[in-house]
PDB file of C-alpha atoms and ligand atoms in Angstrom:
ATOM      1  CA  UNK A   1     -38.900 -24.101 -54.884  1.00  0.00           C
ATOM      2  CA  UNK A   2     -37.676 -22.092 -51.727  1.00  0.00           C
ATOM      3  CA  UNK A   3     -35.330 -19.403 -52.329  1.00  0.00           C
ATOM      4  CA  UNK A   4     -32.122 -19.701 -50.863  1.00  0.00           C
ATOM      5  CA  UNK A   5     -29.095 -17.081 -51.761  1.00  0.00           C
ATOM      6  CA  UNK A   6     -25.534 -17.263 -51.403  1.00  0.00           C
ATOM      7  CA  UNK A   7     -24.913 -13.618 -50.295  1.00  0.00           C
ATOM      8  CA  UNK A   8     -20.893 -13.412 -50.335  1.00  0.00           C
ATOM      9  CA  UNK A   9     -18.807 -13.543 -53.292  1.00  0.00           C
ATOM     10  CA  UNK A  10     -16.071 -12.441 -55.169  1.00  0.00           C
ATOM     11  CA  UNK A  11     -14.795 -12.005 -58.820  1.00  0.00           C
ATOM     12  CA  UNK A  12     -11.350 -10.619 -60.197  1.00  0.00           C
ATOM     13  CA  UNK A  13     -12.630  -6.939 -59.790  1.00  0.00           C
ATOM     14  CA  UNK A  14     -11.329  -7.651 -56.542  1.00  0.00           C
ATOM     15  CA  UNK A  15      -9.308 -10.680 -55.446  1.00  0.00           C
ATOM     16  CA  UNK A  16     -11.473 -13.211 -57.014  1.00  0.00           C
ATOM     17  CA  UNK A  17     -10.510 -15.228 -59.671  1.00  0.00           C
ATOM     18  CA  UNK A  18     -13.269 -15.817 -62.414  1.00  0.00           C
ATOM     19  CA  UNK A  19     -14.826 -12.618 -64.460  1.00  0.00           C
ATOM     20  CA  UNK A  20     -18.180 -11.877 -63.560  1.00  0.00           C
ATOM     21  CA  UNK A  21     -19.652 -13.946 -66.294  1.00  0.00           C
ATOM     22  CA  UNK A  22     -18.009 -17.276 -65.121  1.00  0.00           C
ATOM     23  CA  UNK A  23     -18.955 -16.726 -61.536  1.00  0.00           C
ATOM     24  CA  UNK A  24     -22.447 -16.158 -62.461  1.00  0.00           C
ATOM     25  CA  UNK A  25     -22.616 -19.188 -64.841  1.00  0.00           C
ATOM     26  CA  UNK A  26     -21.161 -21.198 -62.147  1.00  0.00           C
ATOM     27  CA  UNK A  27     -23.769 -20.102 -59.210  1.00  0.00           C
ATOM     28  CA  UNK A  28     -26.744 -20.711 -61.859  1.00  0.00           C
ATOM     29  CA  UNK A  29     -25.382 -24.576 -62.367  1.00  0.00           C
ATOM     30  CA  UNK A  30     -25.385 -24.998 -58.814  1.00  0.00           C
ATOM     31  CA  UNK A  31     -29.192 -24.469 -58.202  1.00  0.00           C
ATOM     32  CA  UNK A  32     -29.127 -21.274 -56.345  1.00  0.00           C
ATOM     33  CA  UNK A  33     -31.865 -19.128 -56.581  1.00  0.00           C
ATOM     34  CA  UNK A  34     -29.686 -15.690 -56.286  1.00  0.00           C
ATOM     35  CA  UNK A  35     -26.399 -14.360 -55.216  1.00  0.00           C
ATOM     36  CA  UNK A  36     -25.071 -11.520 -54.248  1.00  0.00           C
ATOM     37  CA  UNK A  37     -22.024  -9.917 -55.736  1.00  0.00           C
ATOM     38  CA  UNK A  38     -19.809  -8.946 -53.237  1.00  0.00           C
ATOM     39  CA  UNK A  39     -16.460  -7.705 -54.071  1.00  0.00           C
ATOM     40  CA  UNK A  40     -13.773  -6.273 -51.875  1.00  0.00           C
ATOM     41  CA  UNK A  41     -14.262  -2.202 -52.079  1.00  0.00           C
ATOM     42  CA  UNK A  42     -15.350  -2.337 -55.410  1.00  0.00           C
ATOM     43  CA  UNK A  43     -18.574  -2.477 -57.539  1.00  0.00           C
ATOM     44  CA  UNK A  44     -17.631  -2.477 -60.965  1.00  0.00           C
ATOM     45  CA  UNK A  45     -17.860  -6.175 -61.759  1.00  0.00           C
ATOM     46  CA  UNK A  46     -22.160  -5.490 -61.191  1.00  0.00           C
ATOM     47  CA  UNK A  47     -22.656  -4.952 -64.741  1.00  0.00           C
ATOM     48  CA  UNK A  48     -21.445  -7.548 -66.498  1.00  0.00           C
ATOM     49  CA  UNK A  49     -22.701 -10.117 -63.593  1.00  0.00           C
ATOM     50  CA  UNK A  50     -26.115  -8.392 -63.795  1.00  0.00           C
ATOM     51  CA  UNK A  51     -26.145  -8.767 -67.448  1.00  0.00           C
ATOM     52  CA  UNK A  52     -25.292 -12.559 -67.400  1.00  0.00           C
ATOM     53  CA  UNK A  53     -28.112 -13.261 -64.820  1.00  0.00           C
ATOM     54  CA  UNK A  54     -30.720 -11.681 -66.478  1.00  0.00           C
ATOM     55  CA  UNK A  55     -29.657 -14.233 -69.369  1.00  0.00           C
ATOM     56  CA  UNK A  56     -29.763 -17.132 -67.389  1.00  0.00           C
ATOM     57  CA  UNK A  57     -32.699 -16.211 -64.973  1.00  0.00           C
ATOM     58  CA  UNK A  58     -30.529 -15.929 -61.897  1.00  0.00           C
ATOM     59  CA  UNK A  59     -31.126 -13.294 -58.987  1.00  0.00           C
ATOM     60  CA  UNK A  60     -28.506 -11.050 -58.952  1.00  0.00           C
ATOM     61  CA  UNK A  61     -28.292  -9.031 -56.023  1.00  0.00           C
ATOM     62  CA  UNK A  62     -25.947  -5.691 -55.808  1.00  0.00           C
ATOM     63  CA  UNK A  63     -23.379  -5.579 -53.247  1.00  0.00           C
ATOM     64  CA  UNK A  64     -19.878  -5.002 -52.005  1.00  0.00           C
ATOM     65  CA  UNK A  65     -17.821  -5.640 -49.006  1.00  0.00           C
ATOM     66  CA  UNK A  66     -16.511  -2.861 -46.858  1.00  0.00           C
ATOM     67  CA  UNK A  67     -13.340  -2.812 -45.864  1.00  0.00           C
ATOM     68  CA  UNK A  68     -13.211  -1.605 -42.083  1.00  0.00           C
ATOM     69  CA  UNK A  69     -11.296  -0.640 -39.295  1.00  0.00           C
ATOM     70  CA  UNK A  70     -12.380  -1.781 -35.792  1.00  0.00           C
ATOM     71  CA  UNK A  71     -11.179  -1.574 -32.318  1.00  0.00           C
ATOM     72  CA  UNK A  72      -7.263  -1.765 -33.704  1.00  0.00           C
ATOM     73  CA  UNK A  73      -8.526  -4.759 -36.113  1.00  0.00           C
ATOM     74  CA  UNK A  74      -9.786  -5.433 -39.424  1.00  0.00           C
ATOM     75  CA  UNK A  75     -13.642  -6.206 -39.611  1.00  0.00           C
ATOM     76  CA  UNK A  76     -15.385  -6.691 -43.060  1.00  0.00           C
ATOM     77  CA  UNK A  77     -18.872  -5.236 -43.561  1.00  0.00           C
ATOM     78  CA  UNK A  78     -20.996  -6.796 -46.731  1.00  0.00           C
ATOM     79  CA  UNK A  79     -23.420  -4.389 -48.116  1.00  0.00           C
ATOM     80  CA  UNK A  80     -26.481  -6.224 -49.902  1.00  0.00           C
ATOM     81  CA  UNK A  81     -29.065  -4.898 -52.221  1.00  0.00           C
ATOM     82  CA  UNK A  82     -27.082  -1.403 -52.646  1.00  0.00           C
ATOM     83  CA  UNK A  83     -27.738   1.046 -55.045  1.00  0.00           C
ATOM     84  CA  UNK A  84     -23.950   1.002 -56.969  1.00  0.00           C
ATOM     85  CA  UNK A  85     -24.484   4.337 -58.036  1.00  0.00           C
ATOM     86  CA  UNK A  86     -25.178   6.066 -55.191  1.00  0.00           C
ATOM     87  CA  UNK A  87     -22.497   9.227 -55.022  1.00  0.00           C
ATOM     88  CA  UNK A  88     -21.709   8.967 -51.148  1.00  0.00           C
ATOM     89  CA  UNK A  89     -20.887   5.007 -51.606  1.00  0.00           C
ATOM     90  CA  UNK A  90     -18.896   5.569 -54.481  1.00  0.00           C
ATOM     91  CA  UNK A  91     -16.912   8.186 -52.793  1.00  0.00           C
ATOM     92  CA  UNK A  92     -16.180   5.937 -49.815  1.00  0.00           C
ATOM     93  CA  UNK A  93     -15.170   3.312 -51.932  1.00  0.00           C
ATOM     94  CA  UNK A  94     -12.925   5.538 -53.986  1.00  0.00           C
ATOM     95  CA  UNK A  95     -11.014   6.626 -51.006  1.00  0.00           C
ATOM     96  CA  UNK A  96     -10.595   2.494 -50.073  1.00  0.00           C
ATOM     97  CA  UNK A  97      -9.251   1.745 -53.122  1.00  0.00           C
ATOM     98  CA  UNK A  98      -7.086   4.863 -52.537  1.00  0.00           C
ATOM     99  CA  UNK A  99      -5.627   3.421 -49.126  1.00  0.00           C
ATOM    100  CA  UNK A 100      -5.296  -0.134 -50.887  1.00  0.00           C
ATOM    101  CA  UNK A 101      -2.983   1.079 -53.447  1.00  0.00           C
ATOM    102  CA  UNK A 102      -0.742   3.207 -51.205  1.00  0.00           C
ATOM    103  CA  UNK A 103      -0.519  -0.043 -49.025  1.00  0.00           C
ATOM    104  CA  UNK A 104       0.622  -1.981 -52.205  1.00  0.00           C
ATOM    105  CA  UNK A 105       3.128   0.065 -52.794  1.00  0.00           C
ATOM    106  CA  UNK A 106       4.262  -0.127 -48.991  1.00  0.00           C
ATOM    107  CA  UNK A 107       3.756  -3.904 -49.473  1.00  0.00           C
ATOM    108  CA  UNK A 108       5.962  -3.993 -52.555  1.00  0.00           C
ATOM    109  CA  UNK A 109       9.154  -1.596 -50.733  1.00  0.00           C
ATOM    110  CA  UNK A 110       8.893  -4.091 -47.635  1.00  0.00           C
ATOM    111  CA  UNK A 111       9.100  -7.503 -50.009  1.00  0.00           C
ATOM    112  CA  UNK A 112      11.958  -6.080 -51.509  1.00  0.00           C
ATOM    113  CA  UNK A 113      13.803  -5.201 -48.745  1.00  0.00           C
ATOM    114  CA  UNK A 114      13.282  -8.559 -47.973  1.00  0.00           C
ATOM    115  CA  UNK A 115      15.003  -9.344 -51.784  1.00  0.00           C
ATOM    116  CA  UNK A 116      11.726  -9.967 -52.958  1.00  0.00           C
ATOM    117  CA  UNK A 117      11.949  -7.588 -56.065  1.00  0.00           C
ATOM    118  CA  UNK A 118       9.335  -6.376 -58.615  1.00  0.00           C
ATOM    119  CA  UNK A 119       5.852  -7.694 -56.542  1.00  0.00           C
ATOM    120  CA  UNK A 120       4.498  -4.220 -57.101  1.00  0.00           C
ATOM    121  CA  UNK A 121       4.515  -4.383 -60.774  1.00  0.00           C
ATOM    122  CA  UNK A 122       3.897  -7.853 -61.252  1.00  0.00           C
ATOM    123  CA  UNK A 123       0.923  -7.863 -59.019  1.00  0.00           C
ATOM    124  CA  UNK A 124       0.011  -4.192 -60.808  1.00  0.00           C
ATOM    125  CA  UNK A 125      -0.260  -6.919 -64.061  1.00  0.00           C
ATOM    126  CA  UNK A 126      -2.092  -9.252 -62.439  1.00  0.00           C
ATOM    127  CA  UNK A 127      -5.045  -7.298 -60.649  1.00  0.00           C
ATOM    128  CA  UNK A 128      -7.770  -7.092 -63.216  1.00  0.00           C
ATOM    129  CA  UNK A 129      -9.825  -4.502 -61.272  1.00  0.00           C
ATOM    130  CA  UNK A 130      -9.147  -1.521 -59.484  1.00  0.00           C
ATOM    131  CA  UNK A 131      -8.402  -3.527 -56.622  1.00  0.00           C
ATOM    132  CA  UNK A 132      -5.038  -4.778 -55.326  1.00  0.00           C
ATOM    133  CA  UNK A 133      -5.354  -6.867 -52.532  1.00  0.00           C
ATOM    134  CA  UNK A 134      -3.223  -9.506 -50.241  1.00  0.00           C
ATOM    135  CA  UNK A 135      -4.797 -12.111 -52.390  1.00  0.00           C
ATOM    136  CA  UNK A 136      -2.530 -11.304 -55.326  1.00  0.00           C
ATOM    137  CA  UNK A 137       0.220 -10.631 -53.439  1.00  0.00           C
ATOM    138  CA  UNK A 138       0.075 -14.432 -52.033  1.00  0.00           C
ATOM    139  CA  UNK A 139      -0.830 -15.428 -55.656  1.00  0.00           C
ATOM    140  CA  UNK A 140       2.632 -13.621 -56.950  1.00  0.00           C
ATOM    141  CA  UNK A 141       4.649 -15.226 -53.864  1.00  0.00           C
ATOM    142  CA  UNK A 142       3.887 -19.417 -54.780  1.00  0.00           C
ATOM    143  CA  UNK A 143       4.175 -18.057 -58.312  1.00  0.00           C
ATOM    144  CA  UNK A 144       7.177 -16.991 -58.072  1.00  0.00           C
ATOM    145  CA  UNK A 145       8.428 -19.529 -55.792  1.00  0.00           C
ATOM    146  CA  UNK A 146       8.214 -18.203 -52.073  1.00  0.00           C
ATOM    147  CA  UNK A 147       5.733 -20.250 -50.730  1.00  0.00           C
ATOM    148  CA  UNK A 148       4.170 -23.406 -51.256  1.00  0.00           C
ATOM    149  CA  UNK A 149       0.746 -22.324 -51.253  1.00  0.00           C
ATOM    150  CA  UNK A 150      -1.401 -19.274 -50.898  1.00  0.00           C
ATOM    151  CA  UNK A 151      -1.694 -19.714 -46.917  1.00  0.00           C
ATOM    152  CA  UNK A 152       1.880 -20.186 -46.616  1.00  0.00           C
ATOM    153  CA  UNK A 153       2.416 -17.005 -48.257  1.00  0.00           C
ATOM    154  CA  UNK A 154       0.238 -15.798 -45.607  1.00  0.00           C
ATOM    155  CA  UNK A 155       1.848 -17.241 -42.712  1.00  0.00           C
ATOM    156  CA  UNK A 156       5.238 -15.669 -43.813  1.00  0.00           C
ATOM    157  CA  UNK A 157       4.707 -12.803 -45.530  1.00  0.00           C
ATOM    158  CA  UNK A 158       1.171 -11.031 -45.333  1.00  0.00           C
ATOM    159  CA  UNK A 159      -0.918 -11.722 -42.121  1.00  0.00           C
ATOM    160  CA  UNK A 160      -0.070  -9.357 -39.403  1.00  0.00           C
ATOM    161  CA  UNK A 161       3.611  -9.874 -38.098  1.00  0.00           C
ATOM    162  CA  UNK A 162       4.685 -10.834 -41.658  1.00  0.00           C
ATOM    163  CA  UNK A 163       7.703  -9.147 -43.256  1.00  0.00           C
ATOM    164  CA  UNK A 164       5.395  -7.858 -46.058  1.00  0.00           C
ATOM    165  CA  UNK A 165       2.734  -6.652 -43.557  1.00  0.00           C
ATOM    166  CA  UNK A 166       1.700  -2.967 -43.448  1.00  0.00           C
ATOM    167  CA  UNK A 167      -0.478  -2.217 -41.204  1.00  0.00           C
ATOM    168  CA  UNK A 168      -4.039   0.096 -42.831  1.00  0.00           C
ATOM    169  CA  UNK A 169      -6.866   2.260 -41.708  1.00  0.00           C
ATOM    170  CA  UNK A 170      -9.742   1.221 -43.460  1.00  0.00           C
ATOM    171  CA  UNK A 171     -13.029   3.140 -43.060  1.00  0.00           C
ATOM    172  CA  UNK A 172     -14.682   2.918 -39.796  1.00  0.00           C
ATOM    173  CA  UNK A 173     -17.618   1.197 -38.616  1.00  0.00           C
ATOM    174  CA  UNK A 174     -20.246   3.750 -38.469  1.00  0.00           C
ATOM    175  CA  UNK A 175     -18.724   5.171 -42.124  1.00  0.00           C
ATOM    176  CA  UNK A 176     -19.281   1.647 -43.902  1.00  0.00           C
ATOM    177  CA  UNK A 177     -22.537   1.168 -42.040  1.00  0.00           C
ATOM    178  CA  UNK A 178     -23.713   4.498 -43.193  1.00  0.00           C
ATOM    179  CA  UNK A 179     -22.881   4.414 -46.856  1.00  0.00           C
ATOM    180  CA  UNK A 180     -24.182   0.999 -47.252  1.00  0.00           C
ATOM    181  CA  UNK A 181     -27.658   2.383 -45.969  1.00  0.00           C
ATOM    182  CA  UNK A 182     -27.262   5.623 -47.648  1.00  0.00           C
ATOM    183  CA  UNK A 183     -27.218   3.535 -50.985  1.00  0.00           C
ATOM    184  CA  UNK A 184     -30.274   1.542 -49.855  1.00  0.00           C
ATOM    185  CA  UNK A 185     -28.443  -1.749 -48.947  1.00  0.00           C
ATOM    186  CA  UNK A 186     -28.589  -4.161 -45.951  1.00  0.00           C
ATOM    187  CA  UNK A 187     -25.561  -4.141 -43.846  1.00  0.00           C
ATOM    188  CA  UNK A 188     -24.017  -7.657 -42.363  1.00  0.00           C
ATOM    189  CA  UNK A 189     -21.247  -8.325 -40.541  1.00  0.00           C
ATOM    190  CA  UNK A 190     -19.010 -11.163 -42.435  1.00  0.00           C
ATOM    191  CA  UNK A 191     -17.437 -14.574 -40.970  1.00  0.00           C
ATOM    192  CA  UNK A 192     -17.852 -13.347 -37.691  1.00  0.00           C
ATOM    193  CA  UNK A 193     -16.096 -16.122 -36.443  1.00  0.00           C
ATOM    194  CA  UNK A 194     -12.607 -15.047 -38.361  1.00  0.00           C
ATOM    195  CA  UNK A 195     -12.335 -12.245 -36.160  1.00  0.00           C
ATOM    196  CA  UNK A 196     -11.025 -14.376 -33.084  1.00  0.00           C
ATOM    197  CA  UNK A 197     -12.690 -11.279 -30.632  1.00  0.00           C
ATOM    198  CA  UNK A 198     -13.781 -12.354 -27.179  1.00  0.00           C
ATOM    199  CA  UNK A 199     -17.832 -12.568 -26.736  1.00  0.00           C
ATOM    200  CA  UNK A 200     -17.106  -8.810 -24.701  1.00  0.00           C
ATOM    201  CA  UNK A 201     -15.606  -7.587 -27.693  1.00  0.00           C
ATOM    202  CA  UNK A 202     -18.195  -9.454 -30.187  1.00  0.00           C
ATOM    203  CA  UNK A 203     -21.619  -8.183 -28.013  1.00  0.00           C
ATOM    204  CA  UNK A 204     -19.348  -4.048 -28.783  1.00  0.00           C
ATOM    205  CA  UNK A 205     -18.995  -4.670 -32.221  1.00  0.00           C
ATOM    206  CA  UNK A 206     -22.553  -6.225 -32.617  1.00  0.00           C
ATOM    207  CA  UNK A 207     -24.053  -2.876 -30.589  1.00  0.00           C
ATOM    208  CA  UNK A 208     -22.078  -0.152 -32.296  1.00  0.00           C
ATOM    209  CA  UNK A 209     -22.742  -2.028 -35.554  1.00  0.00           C
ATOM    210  CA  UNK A 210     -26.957  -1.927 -34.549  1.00  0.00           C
ATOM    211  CA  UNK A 211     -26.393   1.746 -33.256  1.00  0.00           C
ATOM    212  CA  UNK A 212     -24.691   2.500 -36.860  1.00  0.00           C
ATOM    213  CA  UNK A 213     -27.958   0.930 -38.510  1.00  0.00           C
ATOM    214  CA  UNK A 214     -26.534  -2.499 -39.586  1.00  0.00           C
ATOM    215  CA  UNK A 215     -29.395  -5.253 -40.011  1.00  0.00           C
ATOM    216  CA  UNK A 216     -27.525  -8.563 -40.428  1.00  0.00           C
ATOM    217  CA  UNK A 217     -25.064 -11.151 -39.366  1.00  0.00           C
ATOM    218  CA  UNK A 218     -23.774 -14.107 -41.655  1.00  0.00           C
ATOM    219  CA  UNK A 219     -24.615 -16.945 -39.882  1.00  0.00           C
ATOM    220  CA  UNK A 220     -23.615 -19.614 -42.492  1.00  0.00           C
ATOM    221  CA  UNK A 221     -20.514 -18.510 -43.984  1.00  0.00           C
ATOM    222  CA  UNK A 222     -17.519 -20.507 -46.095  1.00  0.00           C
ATOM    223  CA  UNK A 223     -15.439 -20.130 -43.068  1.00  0.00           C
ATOM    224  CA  UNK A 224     -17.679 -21.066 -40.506  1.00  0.00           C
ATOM    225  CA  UNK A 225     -17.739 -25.072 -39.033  1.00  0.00           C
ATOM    226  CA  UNK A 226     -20.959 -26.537 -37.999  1.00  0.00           C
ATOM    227  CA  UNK A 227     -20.381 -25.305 -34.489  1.00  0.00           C
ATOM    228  CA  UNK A 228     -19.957 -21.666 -35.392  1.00  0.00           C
ATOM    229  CA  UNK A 229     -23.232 -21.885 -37.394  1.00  0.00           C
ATOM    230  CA  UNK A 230     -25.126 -22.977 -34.097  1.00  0.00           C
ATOM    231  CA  UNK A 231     -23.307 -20.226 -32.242  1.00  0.00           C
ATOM    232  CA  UNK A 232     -24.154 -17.283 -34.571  1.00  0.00           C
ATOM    233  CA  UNK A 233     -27.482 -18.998 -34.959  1.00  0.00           C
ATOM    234  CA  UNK A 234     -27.939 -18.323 -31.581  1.00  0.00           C
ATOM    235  CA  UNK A 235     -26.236 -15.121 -31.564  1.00  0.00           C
ATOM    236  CA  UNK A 236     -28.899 -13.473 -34.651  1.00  0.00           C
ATOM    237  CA  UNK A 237     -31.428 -14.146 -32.317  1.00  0.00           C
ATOM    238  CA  UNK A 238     -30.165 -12.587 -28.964  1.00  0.00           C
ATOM    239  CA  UNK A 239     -29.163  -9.039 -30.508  1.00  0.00           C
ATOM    240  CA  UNK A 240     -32.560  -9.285 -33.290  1.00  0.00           C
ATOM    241  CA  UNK A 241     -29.917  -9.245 -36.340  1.00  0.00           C
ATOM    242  CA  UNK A 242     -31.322 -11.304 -39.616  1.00  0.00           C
ATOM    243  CA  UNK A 243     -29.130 -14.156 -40.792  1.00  0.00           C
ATOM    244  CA  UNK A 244     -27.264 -14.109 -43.954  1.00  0.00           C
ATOM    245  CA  UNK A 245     -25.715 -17.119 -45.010  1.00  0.00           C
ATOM    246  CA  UNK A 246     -22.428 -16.741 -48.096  1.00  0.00           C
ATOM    247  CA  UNK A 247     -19.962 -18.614 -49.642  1.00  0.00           C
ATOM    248  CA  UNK A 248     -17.050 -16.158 -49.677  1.00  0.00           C
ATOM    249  CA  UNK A 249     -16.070 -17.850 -52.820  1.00  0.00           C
ATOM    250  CA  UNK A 250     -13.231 -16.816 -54.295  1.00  0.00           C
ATOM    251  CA  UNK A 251     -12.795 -19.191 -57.481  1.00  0.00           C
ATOM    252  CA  UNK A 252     -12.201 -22.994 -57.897  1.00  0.00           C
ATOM    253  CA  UNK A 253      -9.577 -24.295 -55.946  1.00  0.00           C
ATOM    254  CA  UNK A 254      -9.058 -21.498 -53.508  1.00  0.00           C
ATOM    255  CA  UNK A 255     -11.830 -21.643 -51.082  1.00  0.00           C
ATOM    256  CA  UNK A 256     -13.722 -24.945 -49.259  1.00  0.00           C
ATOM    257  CA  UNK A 257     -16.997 -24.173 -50.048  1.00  0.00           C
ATOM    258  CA  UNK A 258     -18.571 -23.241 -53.678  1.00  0.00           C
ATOM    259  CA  UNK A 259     -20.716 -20.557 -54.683  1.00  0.00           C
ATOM    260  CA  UNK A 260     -24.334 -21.588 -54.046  1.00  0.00           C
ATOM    261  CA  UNK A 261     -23.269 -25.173 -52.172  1.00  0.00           C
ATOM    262  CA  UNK A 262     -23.994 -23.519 -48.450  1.00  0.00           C
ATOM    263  CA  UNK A 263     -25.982 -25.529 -45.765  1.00  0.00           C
ATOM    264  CA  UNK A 264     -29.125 -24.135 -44.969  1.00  0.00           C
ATOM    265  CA  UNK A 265     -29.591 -21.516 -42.443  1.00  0.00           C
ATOM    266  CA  UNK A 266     -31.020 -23.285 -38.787  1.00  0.00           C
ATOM    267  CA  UNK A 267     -34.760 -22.702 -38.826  1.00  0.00           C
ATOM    268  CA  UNK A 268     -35.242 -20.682 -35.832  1.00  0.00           C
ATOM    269  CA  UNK A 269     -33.101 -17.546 -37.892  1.00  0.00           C
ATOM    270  CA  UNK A 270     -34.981 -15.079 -40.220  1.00  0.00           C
ATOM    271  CA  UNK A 271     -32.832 -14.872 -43.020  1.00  0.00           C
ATOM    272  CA  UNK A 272     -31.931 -11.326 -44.419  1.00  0.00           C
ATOM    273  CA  UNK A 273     -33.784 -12.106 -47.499  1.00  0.00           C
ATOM    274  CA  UNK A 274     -36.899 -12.296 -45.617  1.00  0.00           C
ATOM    275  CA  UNK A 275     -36.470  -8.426 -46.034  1.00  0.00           C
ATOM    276  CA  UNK A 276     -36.940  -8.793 -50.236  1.00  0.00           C
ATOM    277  CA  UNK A 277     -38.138 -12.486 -50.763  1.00  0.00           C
ATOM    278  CA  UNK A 278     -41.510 -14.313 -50.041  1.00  0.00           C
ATOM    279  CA  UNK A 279     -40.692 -18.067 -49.316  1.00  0.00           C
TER     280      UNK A 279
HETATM  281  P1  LIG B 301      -7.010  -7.579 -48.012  1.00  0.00           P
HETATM  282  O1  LIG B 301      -8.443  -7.135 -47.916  1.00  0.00           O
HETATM  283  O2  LIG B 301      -6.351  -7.148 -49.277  1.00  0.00           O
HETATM  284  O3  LIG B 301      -6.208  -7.248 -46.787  1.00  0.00           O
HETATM  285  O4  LIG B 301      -7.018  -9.157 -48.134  1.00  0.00           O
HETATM  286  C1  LIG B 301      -7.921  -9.917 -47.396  1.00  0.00           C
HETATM  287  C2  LIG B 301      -8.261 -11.144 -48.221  1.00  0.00           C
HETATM  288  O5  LIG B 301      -7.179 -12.041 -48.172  1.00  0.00           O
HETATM  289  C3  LIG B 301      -9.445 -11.902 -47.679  1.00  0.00           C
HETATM  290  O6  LIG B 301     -10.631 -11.428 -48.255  1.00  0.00           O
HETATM  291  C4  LIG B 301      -9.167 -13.310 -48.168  1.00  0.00           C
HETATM  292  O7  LIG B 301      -9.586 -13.429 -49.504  1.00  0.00           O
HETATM  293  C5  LIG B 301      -7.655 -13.376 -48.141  1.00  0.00           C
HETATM  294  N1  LIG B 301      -7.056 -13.987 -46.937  1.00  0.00           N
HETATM  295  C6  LIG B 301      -6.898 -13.422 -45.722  1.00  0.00           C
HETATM  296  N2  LIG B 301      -6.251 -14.249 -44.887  1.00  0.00           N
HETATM  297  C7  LIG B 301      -5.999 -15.374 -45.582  1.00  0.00           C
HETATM  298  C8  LIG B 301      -5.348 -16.620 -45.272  1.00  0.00           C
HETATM  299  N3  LIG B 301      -4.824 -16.856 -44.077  1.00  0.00           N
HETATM  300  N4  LIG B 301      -5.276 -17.540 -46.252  1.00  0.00           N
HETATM  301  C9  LIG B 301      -5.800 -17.305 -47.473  1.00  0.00           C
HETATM  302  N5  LIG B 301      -6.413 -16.161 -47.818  1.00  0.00           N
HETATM  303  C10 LIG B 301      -6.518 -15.212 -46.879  1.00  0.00           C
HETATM  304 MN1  LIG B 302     -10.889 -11.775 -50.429  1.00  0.00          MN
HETATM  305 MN1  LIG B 303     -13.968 -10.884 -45.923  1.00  0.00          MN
HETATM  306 MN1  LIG B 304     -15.249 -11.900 -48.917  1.00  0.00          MN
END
């Protein structure tokens, strides 16, 4: 059997839906060799998903995604194969989750302004990890009535320009890039195509991201179309960056693609797990 990983995905310890357990059951059934657990700014959920791979004979590889701040916009750097206790990660991450609740709380006074009362708490409720994310806040707002669905509650309320937008520094790049290394991970750029950045603005965050010591690009990604898989194909190869290829699966119903049902990465790209895995 080749090994093929789905190296981008989520659980509740961040804005995921399914424990650690569930998402691991779910990624065995679909054939996958390994995955990598990547929450948002959190590692906590490694455990538990550790211990239910072992069980089932699933790869389970360490990892996290890095919340970043990047030429004004947000940029999201996965870390794979990190070492979750490494002290200089942890602190980085403590700080993020830091900035992520003051920004809740900012979120929550700007909903109610808007007579959108009590989102603060009841999201508070609903986070299972140490993370609060926009996630729950659009899960709260089509709960509760506000919008139809999740990317409606986007669209009003939570993308930039929303009334329940507040704008964040996350870390920066060289920061993320450097704790991911210092805790002996591979750093990749995610959905590169989500970005919207000119190719100027791409081939500056692609150099300063190389310069920081990042490795990787996710060439197949959840959110990429055929096209953009071609393009960042392409794009692996001209800057020497391995492919990763993820999900970015967030739980049944809530995101097109399911963990461990990617396409495969175009042959000419040398996939990050190249680094780890004989074929
Ligand atoms: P945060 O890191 O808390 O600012 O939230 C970012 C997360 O929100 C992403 O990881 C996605 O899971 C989700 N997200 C961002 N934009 C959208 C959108 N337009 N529709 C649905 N989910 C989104
Ligand atoms: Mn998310
Ligand atoms: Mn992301
Ligand atoms: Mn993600």
């Amino acid at each position: 059997m080749s090994l093929y990983y789905d190296l981008h995905t989520h659980t509740h310890h961040s804005d995921g839906l399914l424990c650690p357990r569930d998402l691991v059951r779910e990624a065995h059934a679909s054939g996958i060799g390994g995955i990598a657990l990547t929450d948002h700014d959190v590692t906590s959920g490694l455990e538990e998903a550790s211990e239910s791979a072992q069980e089932l004979g699933l790869e389970l590889i360490p990892g996290v995604e890095v919340s970043v701040t990047w030429g004004g916009q947000t940029i999201h750097i996965v870390g794979v194969r990190i070492d979750p206790a490494h002290p200089g990660l942890q602190a980085g991450l403590v700080w993020l989750q830091a900035v992520r609740h003051e920004r809740a709380e900012a979120m929550g006074a700007r909903l109610s302004r808007c007579g959108i009362e009590g989102v603060y708490q009841g999201v508070l409720r609903q986070s299972h990890g140490v993370i609060v994310g926009r996630t729950h806040f659009a899960r709260y707002l089509v709960e509760h009535g506000f919008a139809k669905d999740i990317r409606q509650a986007f669209t009003r309320y939570l993308r930039k320009g929303g009334s329940g937008y507040v704008a964040t520094k996350w870390a920066s790049l060289g920061e993320a890039v450097g704790w991911i290394r210092a805790a002996s991970g591979v750093a990749v750029i995610a959905h590169p195509a989500r970005y919207g950045l000119t190719s100027g603005a791409l081939r500056r965050l692609i150099e300063e991201f190389k310069e920081a010591g990042g490795e990787g690009i996710e060439v197949v990604s959840g959110s990429h179309n055929a096209e953009e898989v071609e393009r960042f194909a392409d794009l692996s190869l001209a800057h020497g960056l391995l492919a990763s290829a993820g999900s970015d699966y967030h739980g049944p119903g809530e995101t097109r693609t399911a963990v461990g049902r990617l396409q495969s990465l175009p042959a000419r790209c040398t996939p990050v797990w190249s680094l780890w895995a004989s074929s």
